[in-house]
Amino acid sequence: CSIMGPPEIFDFLIMKSSLTFAMRLYRIDQVLQEEGSVSFETLQAALQCSAPTLKRDLRYMREKLGAPIVYSRAQNAYSYARDSKSENKDRFVSMLPAAWYTPDEMYAFLAVVELLGRIENDSKAVLAADMQALRSRLLAMLPGELIQAKELLKRVKVIMPSVPKIDAPYFSIVGAALAQRRRLRVTYFTRTRGTESGREISPLRLVNWRGRWYLDAWCHESGKLKTFAVENIRFAEMLDVRCRVVAMRDIEHALDGTYGIFSGGITKTAVIAVDAVMTPYERFAVWHKDQQQTFDDEGGMTLRVPYAREPEIAGEIMRLGSHAKVLAPNDLIDYIRQQHRLALQQYEDSEVSQ
């Protein structure tokens, strides 16, 4: 049988590119950057597309994106204009449509899908019944030309951090009091002292840090802002009394700087030298949101981390073993030195007993 129609249609049927529109534009830019001057046939072979498709792509790059692509009749080739400034090329490249998802975009999207699935499978969740429809709507947003949703979920995997299963029986009461702006009377267990105490608090903000829930509140007993681990609340009762009003900027200023395992007390700064062996791994680790890193010529780095108490940050430092050395402050140096001595003593004692 014969195929009737314009030559462009026949050309398209013969050679259909496997590259998406965005990928073709990136490929054209790559070939021009690498080869300098390129014939139409060479570009067509690189893209594996029809002649009309390549012409449309070149026209789009020049007219819509402002790409400084010129054609030389003498050389019968395309190239970037030699007199075009580098910043013009950079501006053009930044305008290219995305060929695929960014790393942050892909992680955030799949993390959301995973977390929605957790809610869907939680029989006690208020929103459980709506999660399947919401996940379906999110997956339907994916452009099919990049990758089908089903294939994406099969080929790309985000391993979420393990979240500890912690029993916090009074989480719902704390959340309700926070929403209604009511005070709480609680019995709180302080782990460091191993004691329980009763107090009246004004719940101001719930914070999840590394899988654990914390309540930022105004403690009416001490008259100051404090952070309470929700799992350590042994009893909670909502009172018919309005919460104390505290500006969010004051809460953030008082509690955000040393939140989490480095929280509480006066903030100090640990200066830690990490050698070239562990730097490639630790350079991406986040110990604290305000940490600072400087890198040396030997491949190592110096890390500056805010902290409040020695035991918490010492655990992070000591897991690096001989690959990390504390440079300051002296109190932390002495603490780490003492912890290493005690650890070594345990092994020496075990050798003697054997």
PDB file of C-alpha atoms in Angstrom, residues 62 179 205 266 291 354:
ATOM      1  CA  ARG A  62      16.246  31.746  17.958  1.00  0.00           C
ATOM      2  CA  ALA A 179      -5.990  25.099  68.018  1.00  0.00           C
ATOM      3  CA  ARG A 205       3.647  25.863  68.680  1.00  0.00           C
ATOM      4  CA  ILE A 266      23.386  29.170  76.429  1.00  0.00           C
ATOM      5  CA  GLN A 291      26.281  25.509  60.770  1.00  0.00           C
ATOM      6  CA  GLN A 354      39.860 -12.142  80.478  1.00  0.00           C
TER       7      GLN A 354
END
